Coordinates of N, CA and C in Angstrom, one line a residue:
M1 N 125.4 50.2 48.6 CA 124.0 50.8 47.9 C 123.5 49.5 48.3
G2 N 123.5 48.1 48.4 CA 121.9 47.3 48.6 C 121.4 47.1 49.8
N3 N 121.8 48.1 51.0 CA 121.8 48.2 52.1 C 120.5 49.3 51.6
V4 N 120.5 50.6 50.8 CA 119.9 51.3 50.5 C 118.4 51.3 49.8
I5 N 119.2 50.0 48.5 CA 117.7 49.5 48.2 C 116.6 48.7 48.6
G6 N 117.6 47.9 49.9 CA 116.8 47.2 50.5 C 115.9 47.6 51.5
S7 N 116.5 48.6 52.2 CA 115.5 49.4 53.2 C 114.5 50.3 51.6
L8 N 114.4 50.9 51.0 CA 113.7 52.0 50.3 C 112.1 50.6 50.3
N9 N 113.0 49.5 49.7 CA 112.2 48.4 49.3 C 110.8 47.8 50.5
T10 N 111.8 47.8 51.9 CA 111.0 47.7 52.3 C 109.9 49.2 52.8
M11 N 109.9 50.3 52.7 CA 109.7 51.1 53.2 C 108.8 50.6 51.7
Y12 N 108.7 50.9 50.3 CA 107.8 50.4 49.6 C 106.4 49.2 49.5
N13 N 106.6 48.1 50.4 CA 106.0 47.7 50.7 C 105.0 48.0 52.1
I14 N 105.8 48.4 52.6 CA 104.6 49.2 54.2 C 103.8 50.0 53.4
E15 N 104.2 50.6 52.2 CA 103.2 52.0 51.8 C 102.4 50.8 50.9
R16 N 102.5 50.3 50.3 CA 101.4 48.9 49.6 C 100.4 48.8 51.0
A17 N 101.1 48.1 51.5 CA 100.1 47.5 52.8 C 99.0 48.8 53.2
A18 N 99.8 49.8 53.3 CA 99.2 50.6 53.8 C 97.8 51.9 52.9
T19 N 98.0 51.7 51.9 CA 97.8 52.0 50.3 C 96.1 51.1 50.6
A20 N 96.4 50.2 50.5 CA 95.4 48.5 51.1 C 94.0 48.8 52.1
I21 N 95.2 49.2 53.2 CA 94.1 49.5 53.9 C 93.6 50.1 53.6
Y22 N 93.8 51.7 53.7 CA 92.4 53.1 53.8 C 91.7 53.1 52.3
K23 N 92.1 52.3 51.3 CA 91.4 51.4 50.7 C 90.0 50.7 51.2
T24 N 90.4 50.0 51.5 CA 89.9 49.3 52.3 C 88.5 49.3 52.7
Q25 N 89.3 50.4 53.9 CA 88.6 50.7 55.0 C 87.2 51.9 54.3
A26 N 87.8 52.8 54.0 CA 87.5 53.9 52.6 C 85.3 53.6 53.5
G27 N 85.5 52.5 52.8 CA 84.0 52.1 53.0 C 82.6 52.6 53.5
A28 N 83.4 52.0 54.9 CA 82.9 52.1 56.0 C 82.3 53.9 57.1
F29 N 83.2 54.6 55.7 CA 82.8 56.5 55.9 C 81.9 56.9 55.2
K30 N 81.2 56.3 54.3 CA 81.3 57.1 53.4 C 80.0 58.1 53.3
A31 N 79.1 57.9 54.6 CA 77.8 58.4 54.8 C 78.4 60.1 55.3
N32 N 80.6 60.0 55.8 CA 80.5 60.7 56.6 C 81.9 61.5 55.4
A33 N 81.5 62.6 54.7 CA 81.6 63.1 53.4 C 82.9 63.4 53.8
A34 N 83.5 64.2 54.5 CA 84.5 65.0 55.5 C 85.3 63.5 55.7
V35 N 85.1 62.7 56.2 CA 86.1 61.2 56.5 C 86.2 60.4 55.5
Y36 N 86.0 60.8 54.5 CA 85.6 59.7 53.6 C 87.0 60.2 52.9
E37 N 86.2 62.0 51.8 CA 87.7 62.4 51.7 C 88.9 62.5 52.2
T38 N 89.4 62.0 53.6 CA 90.4 61.7 54.2 C 90.9 60.5 53.8
F39 N 90.1 59.6 54.0 CA 90.3 58.8 53.4 C 90.6 58.3 52.2
K40 N 90.4 58.7 51.5 CA 90.3 59.1 49.4 C 91.7 59.9 49.8
A41 N 91.9 61.2 50.2 CA 93.3 62.0 50.0 C 94.3 60.8 50.4
A42 N 94.2 59.9 51.3 CA 95.3 59.3 53.3 C 95.5 58.3 51.5
T43 N 94.9 57.4 51.1 CA 94.6 56.6 49.7 C 95.9 57.5 48.5
A44 N 95.3 58.2 48.6 CA 95.8 58.9 47.2 C 97.5 59.2 47.6
N45 N 97.7 59.8 49.5 CA 99.3 59.5 49.3 C 100.0 58.6 49.8
E46 N 99.5 57.6 49.9 CA 100.8 56.5 50.4 C 100.6 55.7 49.0
Q47 N 99.4 56.3 48.0 CA 100.2 55.5 46.7 C 101.3 56.0 46.1
E48 N 100.9 57.6 46.0 CA 102.8 58.3 46.0 C 103.2 57.7 46.6
H49 N 104.2 57.7 47.5 CA 105.1 57.6 48.3 C 105.1 56.1 47.7
A50 N 104.4 55.1 47.8 CA 104.9 53.7 46.7 C 105.3 54.3 45.6
D51 N 105.0 54.4 45.3 CA 105.1 55.2 43.8 C 106.8 55.8 43.9
G52 N 106.6 56.4 44.7 CA 108.1 57.2 44.5 C 109.2 56.4 45.1
L53 N 108.9 56.1 45.8 CA 109.9 54.9 46.5 C 110.2 53.5 44.9
K54 N 109.6 53.4 45.2 CA 109.7 52.3 43.8 C 110.4 53.3 42.4
A55 N 110.0 54.4 42.4 CA 110.6 55.3 41.2 C 112.4 55.6 41.6
R56 N 112.8 55.2 42.8 CA 113.8 55.9 43.6 C 114.8 55.1 43.5
V57 N 114.3 53.4 44.0 CA 114.9 52.3 43.6 C 115.2 51.8 42.0
A58 N 114.2 52.2 40.6 CA 114.7 52.4 39.6 C 115.7 53.4 39.3
E59 N 115.6 54.3 39.9 CA 116.9 55.6 39.7 C 118.1 55.4 39.7
L60 N 118.3 54.0 41.5 CA 119.7 53.9 42.1 C 120.2 52.6 41.3
K61 N 119.2 52.1 40.3 CA 119.5 50.9 39.5 C 119.2 49.6 40.1
G62 N 118.3 49.8 41.2 CA 118.3 48.8 42.0 C 116.7 48.0 41.9
K63 N 116.6 47.1 42.1 CA 115.8 45.8 42.1 C 114.7 46.0 42.5
G64 N 113.5 46.3 42.2 CA 112.2 46.2 42.8 C 111.8 45.7 43.8
S65 N 110.9 45.5 45.1 CA 110.6 44.6 45.2 C 109.9 43.7 44.8
F66 N 109.2 42.1 44.9 CA 108.8 41.2 44.1 C 107.6 40.4 45.1
I67 N 107.3 41.3 47.0 CA 107.0 40.6 47.7 C 105.6 42.2 47.9
G68 N 106.3 42.9 47.0 CA 104.8 44.6 47.5 C 103.6 43.8 47.3
W69 N 103.4 42.8 46.5 CA 101.6 42.0 46.6 C 101.3 41.3 47.4
F70 N 102.2 41.3 48.3 CA 101.6 40.7 49.3 C 101.4 41.0 50.9
F71 N 102.2 42.6 50.6 CA 102.4 43.7 51.4 C 100.9 43.6 51.4
A72 N 100.1 44.3 50.0 CA 98.8 45.0 49.8 C 97.4 43.0 50.2
L73 N 97.5 42.9 49.9 CA 97.2 41.2 50.4 C 97.0 41.6 52.3
G74 N 98.2 42.1 52.5 CA 98.1 41.5 54.6 C 96.7 43.4 55.0
G75 N 98.0 44.9 53.8 CA 97.0 45.2 53.7 C 95.6 45.3 53.4
L76 N 95.1 44.5 52.9 CA 93.4 44.3 52.6 C 92.9 43.9 54.0
M77 N 93.8 42.5 54.2 CA 93.1 41.6 55.3 C 92.9 42.3 56.4
I78 N 93.6 43.2 57.0 CA 94.1 44.6 57.7 C 92.6 45.3 58.1
G79 N 92.7 45.5 56.6 CA 90.8 46.7 56.4 C 90.1 46.3 56.7
L80 N 89.8 45.5 56.0 CA 88.5 45.0 56.2 C 88.1 44.2 57.5
M81 N 88.8 43.4 58.5 CA 89.3 43.0 59.7 C 88.8 44.1 60.5
T82 N 89.6 45.2 60.9 CA 89.6 46.5 61.5 C 88.2 47.1 60.9
R83 N 87.3 46.6 59.8 CA 86.3 47.7 58.9 C 85.4 46.5 60.5
I84 N 85.3 45.5 59.9 CA 84.2 45.0 60.2 C 84.7 44.8 62.3
M85 N 85.7 46.0 62.4 CA 85.2 45.5 64.5 C 85.0 46.8 64.1
G86 N 84.7 48.1 63.5 CA 84.2 49.3 63.8 C 84.9 50.3 63.9
K87 N 84.2 51.7 63.2 CA 84.6 53.1 63.4 C 85.9 53.1 63.6
K88 N 85.5 52.4 65.0 CA 87.5 53.9 66.4 C 88.1 52.4 66.0
R89 N 88.2 51.3 65.7 CA 88.5 50.6 65.6 C 89.5 50.9 64.4
V90 N 89.1 51.1 63.5 CA 89.9 51.2 62.3 C 90.7 52.5 62.5
M91 N 90.4 53.9 63.1 CA 90.8 54.5 63.7 C 91.9 54.5 64.3
K92 N 91.9 53.6 66.0 CA 93.1 52.9 66.3 C 94.1 52.3 65.9
T93 N 93.4 51.4 65.4 CA 94.8 51.1 64.1 C 95.3 51.8 62.5
N94 N 94.4 52.7 62.6 CA 95.7 53.5 61.7 C 96.3 54.2 62.4
I95 N 96.0 54.6 63.5 CA 96.6 55.5 64.0 C 98.5 55.0 64.6
W96 N 98.1 53.6 65.2 CA 99.0 52.3 65.4 C 99.7 52.4 63.8
V97 N 99.7 52.1 63.1 CA 99.8 51.9 61.6 C 100.8 53.0 60.7
E98 N 100.7 54.4 61.7 CA 101.4 55.5 60.7 C 102.2 55.7 62.1
N99 N 101.7 55.6 63.5 CA 103.2 55.8 64.4 C 104.6 55.0 64.0
K100 N 103.4 53.8 64.0 CA 105.0 53.0 63.2 C 105.9 53.4 62.0
A101 N 105.1 53.4 61.3 CA 106.1 54.2 60.2 C 107.3 55.6 60.3
V102 N 106.5 55.7 60.8 CA 107.8 57.2 61.6 C 108.5 56.4 61.9
K103 N 108.0 56.1 63.8 CA 109.5 55.8 64.3 C 109.9 54.6 63.1
D104 N 109.7 53.7 62.2 CA 111.1 52.8 61.0 C 111.5 53.6 60.3
Y105 N 110.9 53.9 59.7 CA 111.5 55.4 58.6 C 112.6 55.5 59.7
G106 N 112.2 56.4 60.2 CA 113.6 57.5 61.7 C 114.2 56.4 62.2
A107 N 114.4 55.4 62.1 CA 114.8 54.3 62.7 C 116.1 53.9 60.9
F108 N 115.5 53.7 59.8 CA 116.4 54.3 58.4 C 117.0 55.0 58.4
L109 N 116.4 56.2 58.1 CA 117.6 57.4 58.4 C 118.7 57.5 59.7
K110 N 118.3 57.1 60.3 CA 119.9 56.8 61.7 C 120.6 55.9 61.2
K111 N 120.1 54.9 60.6 CA 121.2 53.1 60.7 C 121.6 53.2 58.7
V112 N 120.9 53.4 57.9 CA 120.9 52.9 56.6 C 122.1 55.0 55.8
N113 N 123.0 54.5 55.4 CA 123.4 55.6 54.8 C 123.1 56.2 53.7
F114 N 121.9 56.1 53.5 CA 121.0 57.4 52.2 C 122.1 58.4 51.4
D115 N 121.5 59.0 50.0 CA 121.6 59.7 49.3 C 121.1 60.8 49.2
E116 N 121.4 62.0 49.7 CA 120.5 62.6 50.1 C 118.9 62.7 48.7
K117 N 118.8 62.5 48.3 CA 117.8 62.3 46.9 C 116.8 61.3 47.7
S118 N 117.7 60.5 48.4 CA 116.5 59.3 49.4 C 115.8 59.8 50.5
A119 N 117.1 60.3 51.1 CA 116.7 61.0 52.7 C 115.7 62.4 52.7
A120 N 115.9 63.3 51.3 CA 115.0 63.7 51.0 C 113.4 63.0 50.9
L121 N 113.5 61.9 50.5 CA 111.9 61.4 49.9 C 111.6 61.2 51.3
I122 N 112.4 60.4 52.2 CA 111.5 59.4 53.5 C 111.1 60.9 54.8
K123 N 112.3 61.5 54.8 CA 111.7 63.2 55.0 C 110.5 63.3 55.0
K124 N 109.7 63.7 53.7 CA 108.9 64.1 53.0 C 107.7 63.1 53.6
N125 N 108.2 61.5 53.4 CA 107.2 60.9 53.6 C 106.6 60.7 54.8
I126 N 107.9 61.2 56.0 CA 108.0 61.0 57.3 C 107.2 61.7 57.7
G127 N 106.4 63.1 56.8 CA 106.1 64.0 57.5 C 104.4 63.9 56.9
D128 N 104.7 63.2 56.3 CA 103.0 63.0 55.8 C 102.8 61.8 56.3
E129 N 103.4 61.1 56.8 CA 102.8 60.3 57.8 C 102.2 60.6 59.2
Q130 N 102.9 61.8 59.5 CA 102.8 62.6 60.8 C 101.2 63.2 60.9
R131 N 100.8 63.6 59.6 CA 100.0 64.4 59.2 C 99.0 63.2 59.0
H132 N 99.0 62.1 58.5 CA 97.9 60.9 58.9 C 97.8 61.1 60.8
V133 N 98.9 61.0 61.3 CA 98.5 59.8 62.5 C 97.5 61.4 63.5
D134 N 98.0 62.5 62.8 CA 96.4 64.1 63.3 C 95.5 63.8 62.9
N135 N 95.4 63.3 61.9 CA 94.3 63.7 61.3 C 93.0 62.3 62.3
W136 N 94.1 60.7 61.9 CA 93.0 59.9 62.0 C 92.8 60.0 63.8
T137 N 93.6 60.8 64.5 CA 93.9 61.4 66.0 C 92.6 61.8 65.9
R138 N 92.1 62.9 65.3 CA 91.4 64.3 65.4 C 90.1 63.4 65.3
I139 N 89.9 62.6 64.2 CA 88.1 61.6 63.9 C 87.8 60.7 65.4
L140 N 89.3 60.4 65.8 CA 88.9 59.2 66.4 C 88.7 60.1 68.0
G141 N 88.4 60.5 68.0 CA 88.5 61.8 69.1 C 86.8 62.7 68.6
E142 N 86.4 62.7 67.3 CA 85.6 63.0 66.9 C 84.4 62.1 67.4
L143 N 84.6 60.5 66.5 CA 83.8 59.7 67.1 C 83.4 59.3 68.7
N144 N 84.7 60.2 69.1 CA 84.5 59.2 70.7 C 83.4 60.8 71.3
K145 N 83.8 61.8 71.0 CA 82.7 62.9 71.1 C 81.1 62.3 70.9
K146 N 80.6 61.5 69.8 CA 80.1 61.0 69.3 C 78.9 60.0 70.4
E147 N 79.9 59.5 71.1 CA 79.9 58.6 72.0 C 78.9 59.4 73.0
A148 N 80.0 60.5 73.6 CA 79.7 60.4 74.9 C 78.1 60.9 74.9

């Protein structure tokens, strides 16, 4: 069970970082209502993931992560740095972050013997992360077209 709890906590920490990244980057897109709303929705979705993972750890009688704040701080730093580097860098970073999450969560599913409820939660989160990749890729394409 320890491996399950540890893996869920690791994913929780990653979701804390993603939430902070998007929350910090969103302001760069306030002039574009559609993109700004995409950021707000992605931020809320990442927070839902974090909350769901935290709740699942509690349901399994595990101890929650005590370093989530550190990941949130790291996410804030990444969000600020990429925001300073420009909108395209924001999108490229977000695509990388989400692709990494999809890959890592898939690896967890292969390596860890999760119970059915935990596995379903992770699979749902993977689907959401893939939708984020699609959104960020679409927006990057729009930014590239504006430049051309």
